[in-house]
PDB file of C-alpha atoms and ligand atoms in Angstrom:
ATOM      1  CA  UNK A1104       0.013  97.776  12.779  1.00 55.00           C
ATOM      2  CA  UNK A1105       3.330  96.578  14.159  1.00 80.00           C
ATOM      3  CA  UNK A1106       4.085  92.868  14.213  1.00 93.00           C
ATOM      4  CA  UNK A1107       3.756  91.383  17.650  1.00 98.00           C
ATOM      5  CA  UNK A1108       4.564  87.691  17.189  1.00 98.00           C
ATOM      6  CA  UNK A1109       7.860  85.977  16.329  1.00 98.00           C
ATOM      7  CA  UNK A1110       8.038  82.194  16.588  1.00 98.00           C
ATOM      8  CA  UNK A1111      11.545  81.552  15.264  1.00 98.00           C
ATOM      9  CA  UNK A1112      14.642  83.032  16.964  1.00 98.00           C
ATOM     10  CA  UNK A1113      18.097  82.018  18.181  1.00 98.00           C
ATOM     11  CA  UNK A1114      20.276  82.970  21.159  1.00 98.00           C
ATOM     12  CA  UNK A1115      23.879  82.433  22.269  1.00 97.00           C
ATOM     13  CA  UNK A1116      22.847  78.943  23.403  1.00 97.00           C
ATOM     14  CA  UNK A1117      23.256  78.094  19.713  1.00 97.00           C
ATOM     15  CA  UNK A1118      24.315  80.429  16.922  1.00 96.00           C
ATOM     16  CA  UNK A1119      22.598  83.675  17.884  1.00 97.00           C
ATOM     17  CA  UNK A1120      24.423  86.837  18.929  1.00 95.00           C
ATOM     18  CA  UNK A1121      22.258  87.790  21.917  1.00 98.00           C
ATOM     19  CA  UNK A1122      21.891  85.965  25.205  1.00 98.00           C
ATOM     20  CA  UNK A1123      18.328  84.828  25.949  1.00 98.00           C
ATOM     21  CA  UNK A1124      17.846  87.825  28.270  1.00 98.00           C
ATOM     22  CA  UNK A1125      19.181  90.297  25.691  1.00 98.00           C
ATOM     23  CA  UNK A1126      16.991  88.717  23.027  1.00 98.00           C
ATOM     24  CA  UNK A1127      13.888  89.272  25.141  1.00 98.00           C
ATOM     25  CA  UNK A1128      14.892  92.887  25.729  1.00 98.00           C
ATOM     26  CA  UNK A1129      15.233  93.403  21.975  1.00 98.00           C
ATOM     27  CA  UNK A1130      11.866  91.747  21.505  1.00 98.00           C
ATOM     28  CA  UNK A1131      10.322  94.195  23.956  1.00 98.00           C
ATOM     29  CA  UNK A1132      11.954  97.130  22.154  1.00 97.00           C
ATOM     30  CA  UNK A1133      10.445  96.146  18.822  1.00 97.00           C
ATOM     31  CA  UNK A1134       7.016  95.671  20.377  1.00 97.00           C
ATOM     32  CA  UNK A1135       6.739  91.878  20.387  1.00 98.00           C
ATOM     33  CA  UNK A1136       4.180  90.333  22.704  1.00 98.00           C
ATOM     34  CA  UNK A1137       4.781  86.653  21.844  1.00 98.00           C
ATOM     35  CA  UNK A1138       8.226  85.184  21.308  1.00 98.00           C
ATOM     36  CA  UNK A1139       9.519  81.638  20.806  1.00 98.00           C
ATOM     37  CA  UNK A1140      13.190  80.743  21.252  1.00 98.00           C
ATOM     38  CA  UNK A1141      14.209  77.904  18.919  1.00 98.00           C
ATOM     39  CA  UNK A1142      17.918  77.183  19.342  1.00 98.00           C
ATOM     40  CA  UNK A1143      19.595  74.412  17.343  1.00 97.00           C
ATOM     41  CA  UNK A1144      19.772  71.075  19.206  1.00 96.00           C
ATOM     42  CA  UNK A1145      19.817  72.718  22.645  1.00 97.00           C
ATOM     43  CA  UNK A1146      17.323  73.797  25.291  1.00 98.00           C
ATOM     44  CA  UNK A1147      19.796  75.530  27.627  1.00 98.00           C
ATOM     45  CA  UNK A1148      18.537  79.042  26.842  1.00 98.00           C
ATOM     46  CA  UNK A1149      14.875  78.334  27.568  1.00 98.00           C
ATOM     47  CA  UNK A1150      14.770  78.869  31.298  1.00 98.00           C
ATOM     48  CA  UNK A1151      16.626  82.160  31.188  1.00 98.00           C
ATOM     49  CA  UNK A1152      14.403  83.291  28.310  1.00 98.00           C
ATOM     50  CA  UNK A1153      11.220  82.341  30.163  1.00 98.00           C
ATOM     51  CA  UNK A1154      12.334  84.315  33.193  1.00 98.00           C
ATOM     52  CA  UNK A1155      13.249  87.405  31.181  1.00 98.00           C
ATOM     53  CA  UNK A1156       9.944  87.133  29.308  1.00 98.00           C
ATOM     54  CA  UNK A1157       7.982  87.011  32.572  1.00 98.00           C
ATOM     55  CA  UNK A1158       9.781  90.154  33.781  1.00 98.00           C
ATOM     56  CA  UNK A1159       8.989  91.941  30.523  1.00 98.00           C
ATOM     57  CA  UNK A1160       5.414  90.685  30.225  1.00 98.00           C
ATOM     58  CA  UNK A1161       6.074  88.808  26.996  1.00 98.00           C
ATOM     59  CA  UNK A1162       4.258  85.561  26.282  1.00 98.00           C
ATOM     60  CA  UNK A1163       7.120  83.070  25.910  1.00 98.00           C
ATOM     61  CA  UNK A1164       6.892  79.844  23.926  1.00 98.00           C
ATOM     62  CA  UNK A1165       9.677  77.317  24.520  1.00 98.00           C
ATOM     63  CA  UNK A1166      11.028  75.771  21.353  1.00 98.00           C
ATOM     64  CA  UNK A1167      13.894  74.006  19.642  1.00 98.00           C
ATOM     65  CA  UNK A1168      15.140  73.536  16.088  1.00 98.00           C
ATOM     66  CA  UNK A1169      16.602  70.225  14.962  1.00 97.00           C
ATOM     67  CA  UNK A1170      18.640  70.412  11.757  1.00 91.00           C
ATOM     68  CA  UNK A1171      18.724  67.316   9.581  1.00 90.00           C
ATOM     69  CA  UNK A1172      20.506  66.602   6.318  1.00 79.00           C
ATOM     70  CA  UNK A1173      18.859  64.986   3.335  1.00 80.00           C
ATOM     71  CA  UNK A1174      20.254  64.237  -0.085  1.00 75.00           C
ATOM     72  CA  UNK A1175      20.564  67.554  -1.880  1.00 73.00           C
ATOM     73  CA  UNK A1176      19.706  69.788   1.050  1.00 77.00           C
ATOM     74  CA  UNK A1177      18.632  70.256   4.613  1.00 84.00           C
ATOM     75  CA  UNK A1178      15.402  69.958   6.518  1.00 90.00           C
ATOM     76  CA  UNK A1179      15.048  71.825   9.801  1.00 95.00           C
ATOM     77  CA  UNK A1180      12.340  70.795  12.215  1.00 97.00           C
ATOM     78  CA  UNK A1181      11.062  73.233  14.828  1.00 98.00           C
ATOM     79  CA  UNK A1182       9.468  71.907  17.996  1.00 98.00           C
ATOM     80  CA  UNK A1183       7.177  73.986  20.195  1.00 98.00           C
ATOM     81  CA  UNK A1184       6.343  73.298  23.847  1.00 98.00           C
ATOM     82  CA  UNK A1185       8.593  70.230  24.137  1.00 98.00           C
ATOM     83  CA  UNK A1186       8.766  68.682  27.582  1.00 97.00           C
ATOM     84  CA  UNK A1187      12.465  69.338  27.261  1.00 97.00           C
ATOM     85  CA  UNK A1188      13.601  68.343  30.736  1.00 97.00           C
ATOM     86  CA  UNK A1189      13.002  64.663  30.032  1.00 96.00           C
ATOM     87  CA  UNK A1190      16.367  62.895  30.386  1.00 96.00           C
ATOM     88  CA  UNK A1191      15.919  60.741  27.280  1.00 95.00           C
ATOM     89  CA  UNK A1192      15.357  63.883  25.173  1.00 97.00           C
ATOM     90  CA  UNK A1193      18.382  65.598  26.710  1.00 97.00           C
ATOM     91  CA  UNK A1194      20.559  62.603  25.963  1.00 96.00           C
ATOM     92  CA  UNK A1195      19.549  62.613  22.288  1.00 95.00           C
ATOM     93  CA  UNK A1196      20.315  66.343  22.087  1.00 96.00           C
ATOM     94  CA  UNK A1197      23.703  65.628  23.635  1.00 96.00           C
ATOM     95  CA  UNK A1198      24.422  63.006  20.962  1.00 94.00           C
ATOM     96  CA  UNK A1199      23.508  65.560  18.279  1.00 94.00           C
ATOM     97  CA  UNK A1200      25.723  68.240  19.848  1.00 95.00           C
ATOM     98  CA  UNK A1201      28.669  65.852  20.279  1.00 94.00           C
ATOM     99  CA  UNK A1202      28.349  64.998  16.589  1.00 93.00           C
ATOM    100  CA  UNK A1203      28.372  68.748  15.822  1.00 94.00           C
ATOM    101  CA  UNK A1204      31.691  69.030  17.678  1.00 95.00           C
ATOM    102  CA  UNK A1205      33.343  66.245  15.682  1.00 96.00           C
ATOM    103  CA  UNK A1206      31.989  67.712  12.483  1.00 96.00           C
ATOM    104  CA  UNK A1207      33.207  71.193  13.394  1.00 97.00           C
ATOM    105  CA  UNK A1208      36.679  69.814  14.073  1.00 97.00           C
ATOM    106  CA  UNK A1209      36.649  68.032  10.723  1.00 97.00           C
ATOM    107  CA  UNK A1210      35.672  71.259   8.918  1.00 98.00           C
ATOM    108  CA  UNK A1211      38.536  73.094  10.596  1.00 98.00           C
ATOM    109  CA  UNK A1212      40.913  70.284   9.537  1.00 98.00           C
ATOM    110  CA  UNK A1213      39.753  70.578   5.924  1.00 98.00           C
ATOM    111  CA  UNK A1214      40.263  74.351   6.016  1.00 98.00           C
ATOM    112  CA  UNK A1215      43.720  73.887   7.567  1.00 98.00           C
ATOM    113  CA  UNK A1216      44.661  71.381   4.854  1.00 98.00           C
ATOM    114  CA  UNK A1217      43.919  74.131   2.345  1.00 97.00           C
ATOM    115  CA  UNK A1218      46.185  76.584   4.127  1.00 97.00           C
ATOM    116  CA  UNK A1219      43.407  78.419   5.926  1.00 97.00           C
ATOM    117  CA  UNK A1220      44.545  78.890   9.454  1.00 97.00           C
ATOM    118  CA  UNK A1221      41.748  79.033  11.935  1.00 98.00           C
ATOM    119  CA  UNK A1222      41.810  76.954  15.096  1.00 98.00           C
ATOM    120  CA  UNK A1223      39.206  74.615  16.525  1.00 98.00           C
ATOM    121  CA  UNK A1224      39.824  76.167  19.948  1.00 97.00           C
ATOM    122  CA  UNK A1225      38.693  79.556  18.636  1.00 97.00           C
ATOM    123  CA  UNK A1226      35.598  78.064  17.010  1.00 97.00           C
ATOM    124  CA  UNK A1227      34.738  76.217  20.228  1.00 97.00           C
ATOM    125  CA  UNK A1228      35.208  79.453  22.206  1.00 95.00           C
ATOM    126  CA  UNK A1229      32.871  81.373  19.919  1.00 96.00           C
ATOM    127  CA  UNK A1230      30.152  78.819  20.577  1.00 95.00           C
ATOM    128  CA  UNK A1231      28.866  78.864  24.112  1.00 89.00           C
ATOM    129  CA  UNK A1232      26.542  75.902  23.609  1.00 93.00           C
ATOM    130  CA  UNK A1233      25.686  74.108  20.393  1.00 93.00           C
ATOM    131  CA  UNK A1234      28.505  74.526  17.806  1.00 95.00           C
ATOM    132  CA  UNK A1235      27.486  75.243  14.240  1.00 94.00           C
ATOM    133  CA  UNK A1236      28.805  76.408  10.924  1.00 96.00           C
ATOM    134  CA  UNK A1237      28.068  80.048  11.845  1.00 95.00           C
ATOM    135  CA  UNK A1238      30.807  79.781  14.487  1.00 97.00           C
ATOM    136  CA  UNK A1239      33.256  78.484  11.881  1.00 98.00           C
ATOM    137  CA  UNK A1240      32.158  81.360   9.652  1.00 97.00           C
ATOM    138  CA  UNK A1241      32.770  83.827  12.473  1.00 96.00           C
ATOM    139  CA  UNK A1242      36.298  82.467  12.977  1.00 98.00           C
ATOM    140  CA  UNK A1243      36.963  82.844   9.228  1.00 98.00           C
ATOM    141  CA  UNK A1244      35.665  86.404   9.372  1.00 97.00           C
ATOM    142  CA  UNK A1245      37.818  87.313  12.369  1.00 97.00           C
ATOM    143  CA  UNK A1246      40.911  85.874  10.718  1.00 98.00           C
ATOM    144  CA  UNK A1247      40.236  87.999   7.633  1.00 98.00           C
ATOM    145  CA  UNK A1248      39.597  85.149   5.196  1.00 98.00           C
ATOM    146  CA  UNK A1249      36.130  86.497   4.364  1.00 98.00           C
ATOM    147  CA  UNK A1250      34.363  89.840   4.623  1.00 96.00           C
ATOM    148  CA  UNK A1251      30.993  88.460   5.761  1.00 93.00           C
ATOM    149  CA  UNK A1252      29.369  85.377   7.258  1.00 93.00           C
ATOM    150  CA  UNK A1253      27.548  84.779   3.971  1.00 93.00           C
ATOM    151  CA  UNK A1254      30.836  84.772   2.073  1.00 96.00           C
ATOM    152  CA  UNK A1255      32.176  82.048   4.390  1.00 97.00           C
ATOM    153  CA  UNK A1256      29.202  79.859   3.456  1.00 96.00           C
ATOM    154  CA  UNK A1257      29.509  80.676  -0.256  1.00 97.00           C
ATOM    155  CA  UNK A1258      33.230  80.017  -0.414  1.00 98.00           C
ATOM    156  CA  UNK A1259      34.012  77.378   2.178  1.00 98.00           C
ATOM    157  CA  UNK A1260      31.350  75.786   4.333  1.00 97.00           C
ATOM    158  CA  UNK A1261      28.080  75.926   2.386  1.00 94.00           C
ATOM    159  CA  UNK A1262      26.625  72.622   1.178  1.00 89.00           C
ATOM    160  CA  UNK A1263      28.909  71.354  -1.597  1.00 90.00           C
ATOM    161  CA  UNK A1264      31.869  73.657  -0.787  1.00 96.00           C
ATOM    162  CA  UNK A1265      35.192  72.021   0.013  1.00 97.00           C
ATOM    163  CA  UNK A1266      35.120  72.401   3.775  1.00 98.00           C
ATOM    164  CA  UNK A1267      31.471  71.374   4.115  1.00 95.00           C
ATOM    165  CA  UNK A1268      30.933  68.309   6.255  1.00 93.00           C
ATOM    166  CA  UNK A1269      27.429  66.892   6.665  1.00 86.00           C
ATOM    167  CA  UNK A1270      25.888  66.636  10.093  1.00 82.00           C
ATOM    168  CA  UNK A1271      24.927  63.499  12.005  1.00 83.00           C
ATOM    169  CA  UNK A1272      22.231  62.053   9.814  1.00 77.00           C
ATOM    170  CA  UNK A1273      19.007  62.183  11.734  1.00 89.00           C
ATOM    171  CA  UNK A1274      16.239  61.844   9.153  1.00 91.00           C
ATOM    172  CA  UNK A1275      13.537  64.535   9.082  1.00 93.00           C
ATOM    173  CA  UNK A1276      10.960  61.918  10.120  1.00 95.00           C
ATOM    174  CA  UNK A1277      13.075  60.997  13.136  1.00 95.00           C
ATOM    175  CA  UNK A1278      13.467  64.652  14.112  1.00 97.00           C
ATOM    176  CA  UNK A1279       9.657  64.882  14.011  1.00 97.00           C
ATOM    177  CA  UNK A1280       9.371  61.716  16.124  1.00 97.00           C
ATOM    178  CA  UNK A1281      11.993  62.980  18.573  1.00 97.00           C
ATOM    179  CA  UNK A1282       9.986  66.151  19.234  1.00 98.00           C
ATOM    180  CA  UNK A1283       6.702  64.272  19.406  1.00 97.00           C
ATOM    181  CA  UNK A1284       8.257  61.916  21.978  1.00 97.00           C
ATOM    182  CA  UNK A1285       8.314  64.776  24.502  1.00 97.00           C
ATOM    183  CA  UNK A1286       4.843  66.040  23.568  1.00 97.00           C
ATOM    184  CA  UNK A1287       6.338  68.857  21.492  1.00 98.00           C
ATOM    185  CA  UNK A1288       4.714  70.146  18.316  1.00 98.00           C
ATOM    186  CA  UNK A1289       6.894  69.427  15.257  1.00 98.00           C
ATOM    187  CA  UNK A1290       6.802  72.084  12.541  1.00 98.00           C
ATOM    188  CA  UNK A1291       8.811  72.077   9.315  1.00 97.00           C
ATOM    189  CA  UNK A1292      11.004  75.196   9.281  1.00 97.00           C
ATOM    190  CA  UNK A1293      11.496  77.417   6.204  1.00 95.00           C
ATOM    191  CA  UNK A1294      10.049  74.693   3.963  1.00 94.00           C
ATOM    192  CA  UNK A1295      11.011  76.290   0.647  1.00 91.00           C
ATOM    193  CA  UNK A1296      14.705  76.242   1.603  1.00 81.00           C
ATOM    194  CA  UNK A1297      14.641  72.457   1.458  1.00 77.00           C
ATOM    195  CA  UNK A1298      15.476  71.304  -2.007  1.00 75.00           C
ATOM    196  CA  UNK A1299      12.196  72.985  -3.112  1.00 81.00           C
ATOM    197  CA  UNK A1300       8.425  73.118  -3.116  1.00 88.00           C
ATOM    198  CA  UNK A1301       8.102  70.007  -5.312  1.00 88.00           C
ATOM    199  CA  UNK A1302      10.200  67.926  -2.909  1.00 87.00           C
ATOM    200  CA  UNK A1303       8.167  69.282  -0.026  1.00 91.00           C
ATOM    201  CA  UNK A1304       4.973  68.020  -1.681  1.00 92.00           C
ATOM    202  CA  UNK A1305       6.559  64.583  -2.070  1.00 90.00           C
ATOM    203  CA  UNK A1306       7.714  64.475   1.545  1.00 91.00           C
ATOM    204  CA  UNK A1307       4.647  65.855   3.291  1.00 94.00           C
ATOM    205  CA  UNK A1308       2.703  62.576   3.585  1.00 95.00           C
ATOM    206  CA  UNK A1309       5.587  60.780   5.352  1.00 94.00           C
ATOM    207  CA  UNK A1310       6.298  63.757   7.592  1.00 95.00           C
ATOM    208  CA  UNK A1311       2.630  64.003   8.584  1.00 97.00           C
ATOM    209  CA  UNK A1312       2.581  60.269   9.214  1.00 97.00           C
ATOM    210  CA  UNK A1313       5.570  60.748  11.565  1.00 96.00           C
ATOM    211  CA  UNK A1314       3.584  63.328  13.557  1.00 96.00           C
ATOM    212  CA  UNK A1315       4.245  66.725  12.035  1.00 97.00           C
ATOM    213  CA  UNK A1316       1.653  69.324  13.031  1.00 98.00           C
ATOM    214  CA  UNK A1317       2.798  72.578  11.437  1.00 98.00           C
ATOM    215  CA  UNK A1318       4.382  74.236   8.434  1.00 98.00           C
ATOM    216  CA  UNK A1319       6.365  77.460   8.738  1.00 98.00           C
ATOM    217  CA  UNK A1320       4.444  79.643   6.306  1.00 98.00           C
ATOM    218  CA  UNK A1321       5.118  83.263   7.318  1.00 98.00           C
ATOM    219  CA  UNK A1322       8.895  82.968   7.150  1.00 97.00           C
ATOM    220  CA  UNK A1323      11.286  85.930   7.116  1.00 94.00           C
ATOM    221  CA  UNK A1324      12.048  86.571   3.452  1.00 93.00           C
ATOM    222  CA  UNK A1325       9.307  84.508   1.744  1.00 96.00           C
ATOM    223  CA  UNK A1326       7.295  86.349  -0.891  1.00 95.00           C
ATOM    224  CA  UNK A1327       3.519  86.707  -0.835  1.00 96.00           C
ATOM    225  CA  UNK A1328       3.290  84.068  -3.527  1.00 95.00           C
ATOM    226  CA  UNK A1329       5.398  81.604  -1.552  1.00 96.00           C
ATOM    227  CA  UNK A1330       3.354  82.325   1.543  1.00 97.00           C
ATOM    228  CA  UNK A1331       0.156  81.546  -0.363  1.00 97.00           C
ATOM    229  CA  UNK A1332       1.529  78.285  -1.718  1.00 96.00           C
ATOM    230  CA  UNK A1333       2.568  77.202   1.778  1.00 97.00           C
ATOM    231  CA  UNK A1334      -0.730  78.296   3.281  1.00 97.00           C
ATOM    232  CA  UNK A1335      -2.578  76.171   0.728  1.00 97.00           C
ATOM    233  CA  UNK A1336      -0.397  73.158   1.590  1.00 96.00           C
ATOM    234  CA  UNK A1337      -0.879  73.748   5.319  1.00 97.00           C
ATOM    235  CA  UNK A1338      -4.652  73.814   4.838  1.00 97.00           C
ATOM    236  CA  UNK A1339      -4.625  70.754   2.592  1.00 96.00           C
ATOM    237  CA  UNK A1340      -2.678  68.717   5.173  1.00 97.00           C
ATOM    238  CA  UNK A1341      -4.379  70.254   8.242  1.00 97.00           C
ATOM    239  CA  UNK A1342      -1.094  71.720   9.451  1.00 98.00           C
ATOM    240  CA  UNK A1343      -0.770  74.802  11.642  1.00 98.00           C
ATOM    241  CA  UNK A1344       0.752  77.657   9.613  1.00 98.00           C
ATOM    242  CA  UNK A1345       3.428  79.230  11.838  1.00 98.00           C
ATOM    243  CA  UNK A1346       6.066  81.858  11.170  1.00 98.00           C
ATOM    244  CA  UNK A1347       8.893  84.054  12.302  1.00 98.00           C
ATOM    245  CA  UNK A1348      12.072  85.877  11.435  1.00 98.00           C
ATOM    246  CA  UNK A1349      14.791  83.257  12.176  1.00 97.00           C
ATOM    247  CA  UNK A1350      16.574  86.117  13.889  1.00 98.00           C
ATOM    248  CA  UNK A1351      20.180  85.310  14.885  1.00 97.00           C
ATOM    249  CA  UNK A1352      21.428  88.888  15.359  1.00 95.00           C
ATOM    250  CA  UNK A1353      21.610  91.981  13.180  1.00 91.00           C
ATOM    251  CA  UNK A1354      22.772  91.306   9.639  1.00 80.00           C
ATOM    252  CA  UNK A1355      23.043  87.521   9.902  1.00 84.00           C
ATOM    253  CA  UNK A1356      19.727  86.569   8.315  1.00 86.00           C
ATOM    254  CA  UNK A1357      17.878  89.120   6.193  1.00 87.00           C
ATOM    255  CA  UNK A1358      14.856  89.599   8.457  1.00 95.00           C
ATOM    256  CA  UNK A1359      15.033  91.675  11.640  1.00 96.00           C
ATOM    257  CA  UNK A1360      13.514  90.443  14.899  1.00 97.00           C
ATOM    258  CA  UNK A1361       9.735  90.662  14.567  1.00 97.00           C
ATOM    259  CA  UNK A1362      10.211  91.518  10.907  1.00 97.00           C
ATOM    260  CA  UNK A1363       7.515  89.234   9.536  1.00 97.00           C
ATOM    261  CA  UNK A1364       3.812  89.420  10.203  1.00 97.00           C
ATOM    262  CA  UNK A1365       2.556  86.229  11.845  1.00 98.00           C
ATOM    263  CA  UNK A1366      -1.187  85.930  12.440  1.00 97.00           C
ATOM    264  CA  UNK A1367      -2.372  85.182  15.979  1.00 97.00           C
ATOM    265  CA  UNK A1368      -3.995  82.027  14.631  1.00 97.00           C
ATOM    266  CA  UNK A1369      -0.526  80.390  14.725  1.00 98.00           C
ATOM    267  CA  UNK A1370      -0.165  80.987  18.467  1.00 98.00           C
ATOM    268  CA  UNK A1371      -3.760  80.075  19.267  1.00 98.00           C
ATOM    269  CA  UNK A1372      -3.608  76.786  17.395  1.00 98.00           C
ATOM    270  CA  UNK A1373      -0.180  75.814  18.781  1.00 98.00           C
ATOM    271  CA  UNK A1374      -1.382  76.448  22.320  1.00 98.00           C
ATOM    272  CA  UNK A1375      -4.588  74.500  21.801  1.00 98.00           C
ATOM    273  CA  UNK A1376      -2.667  71.529  20.408  1.00 98.00           C
ATOM    274  CA  UNK A1377      -0.075  71.679  23.220  1.00 98.00           C
ATOM    275  CA  UNK A1378      -2.859  71.748  25.819  1.00 97.00           C
ATOM    276  CA  UNK A1379      -4.397  68.613  24.294  1.00 96.00           C
ATOM    277  CA  UNK A1380      -1.098  66.746  24.657  1.00 93.00           C
ATOM    278  CA  UNK A1381      -0.004  67.981  28.075  1.00 91.00           C
ATOM    279  CA  UNK A1382       0.357  65.130  30.541  1.00 87.00           C
ATOM    280  CA  UNK A1383      -0.659  62.508  27.960  1.00 89.00           C
ATOM    281  CA  UNK A1384       1.608  59.550  27.255  1.00 89.00           C
ATOM    282  CA  UNK A1385       3.731  60.272  24.209  1.00 90.00           C
ATOM    283  CA  UNK A1386       5.158  57.911  21.606  1.00 89.00           C
ATOM    284  CA  UNK A1387       8.640  56.688  22.545  1.00 91.00           C
ATOM    285  CA  UNK A1388      11.645  57.497  20.409  1.00 92.00           C
ATOM    286  CA  UNK A1389      14.840  55.574  20.160  1.00 89.00           C
ATOM    287  CA  UNK A1390      17.837  57.038  18.413  1.00 87.00           C
ATOM    288  CA  UNK A1391      18.696  54.768  15.486  1.00 84.00           C
ATOM    289  CA  UNK A1392      22.321  53.664  15.165  1.00 74.00           C
ATOM    290  CA  UNK A1393      24.317  56.430  13.463  1.00 62.00           C
ATOM    291  CA  UNK A1394      25.082  56.222   9.787  1.00 57.00           C
ATOM    292  CA  UNK A1395      28.861  56.136   9.416  1.00 52.00           C
ATOM    293  CA  UNK A1396      30.187  59.692   9.227  1.00 47.00           C
ATOM    294  CA  UNK A1397      32.749  60.586   6.607  1.00 45.00           C
TER     295      UNK A1397
HETATM  296  P1  AMP B 806      24.674  73.910  10.950  1.00 66.20           P
HETATM  297  O1  AMP B 806      23.442  73.537  11.703  1.00 66.20           O
HETATM  298  O2  AMP B 806      25.903  73.895  11.789  1.00 66.20           O
HETATM  299  O3  AMP B 806      24.840  73.127   9.671  1.00 66.20           O
HETATM  300  O4  AMP B 806      24.518  75.432  10.498  1.00 66.20           O
HETATM  301  C1  AMP B 806      23.351  75.822   9.857  1.00 66.20           C
HETATM  302  C2  AMP B 806      23.044  77.244  10.255  1.00 66.20           C
HETATM  303  O5  AMP B 806      23.912  78.107   9.543  1.00 66.20           O
HETATM  304  C3  AMP B 806      21.650  77.692   9.868  1.00 66.20           C
HETATM  305  O6  AMP B 806      20.755  77.393  10.876  1.00 66.20           O
HETATM  306  C4  AMP B 806      21.836  79.176   9.717  1.00 66.20           C
HETATM  307  O7  AMP B 806      21.746  79.795  10.962  1.00 66.20           O
HETATM  308  C5  AMP B 806      23.259  79.320   9.246  1.00 66.20           C
HETATM  309  N1  AMP B 806      23.403  79.559   7.806  1.00 66.20           N
HETATM  310  C6  AMP B 806      23.228  78.681   6.792  1.00 66.20           C
HETATM  311  N2  AMP B 806      23.500  79.252   5.599  1.00 66.20           N
HETATM  312  C7  AMP B 806      23.872  80.526   5.859  1.00 66.20           C
HETATM  313  C8  AMP B 806      24.281  81.650   5.054  1.00 66.20           C
HETATM  314  N3  AMP B 806      24.398  81.554   3.726  1.00 66.20           N
HETATM  315  N4  AMP B 806      24.577  82.813   5.682  1.00 66.20           N
HETATM  316  C9  AMP B 806      24.483  82.912   7.014  1.00 66.20           C
HETATM  317  N5  AMP B 806      24.103  81.899   7.830  1.00 66.20           N
HETATM  318  C10 AMP B 806      23.801  80.725   7.271  1.00 66.20           C
HETATM  319 FE1   FE B 807      21.119  79.028  12.908  1.00 66.20          FE
HETATM  320 FE1   FE B 808      16.716  76.752  10.330  1.00 66.20          FE
HETATM  321 ZN1   ZN B 809      16.514  78.892  12.786  1.00 66.20          ZN
END
């Protein structure tokens, strides 16, 4: 049976290749019936996606992905059904995106200092909304400094490489609280890509305490063994096991759109939890003062 659910995708609003409308058309082509759009730090693609989904008779789930940095790695937090129009939420997203701009400029400066000539203007042009390292990678690719996006990360902008600059330091717990503050459902994305499964075990209690409700279990390239380990953790902590491809466009991440089987349970449980929260008062979130950026 073909897969019909994908709960993790990106559009041109962040670092995806396809516009929200194009993404939904691709989803239809591959037979998807439920799709979530989860752009990085931006909700600008959601309305267009919802409209295209309605036209194509696809069940659309609004989402977002907030990237945070931790010592030794990254934690990405997905949020489903956030009440994203709330002004306070939009202003936090704006702070995160402004920080992405400064960081992008700094990465370009570091590359320039090493004789690699790409311009910030080109990077900014490649990004229609939220700027990210993939746009820097694209500029490096265009200028012929690398042969693939992956090579740009491996050589220049991956964590620990010379042109890597960390993001604004929102802690994972605060990303969870931010999403919960607009009645969204916080889910830890690709949990094994954090420093590792052992760290995840150590962090789960605090993340659950902060309001996490799900764990991305059926993730693009994860093996059956990894899936089982995550499923066991999800059950132990009463978290909703979600999943998806993390599709950004052909050849960017290894999994094609709809390329991972996600059980309907994920959708059913997310919807039930969202329905419980709808219209209820949510915990407030205040952005802590920024940690000094390098
Ligand atoms: P940023 O949020 O700007 O730090 O960029 C992180 C994004 O870069 C991730 O969400 C991925 O989409 C992408 N990314 C990270 N590592 C790689 C890689 N090795 N190859 C391709 N894309 C990557
Ligand atoms: Fe991305
Ligand atoms: Fe991610
Ligand atoms: Zn993603």
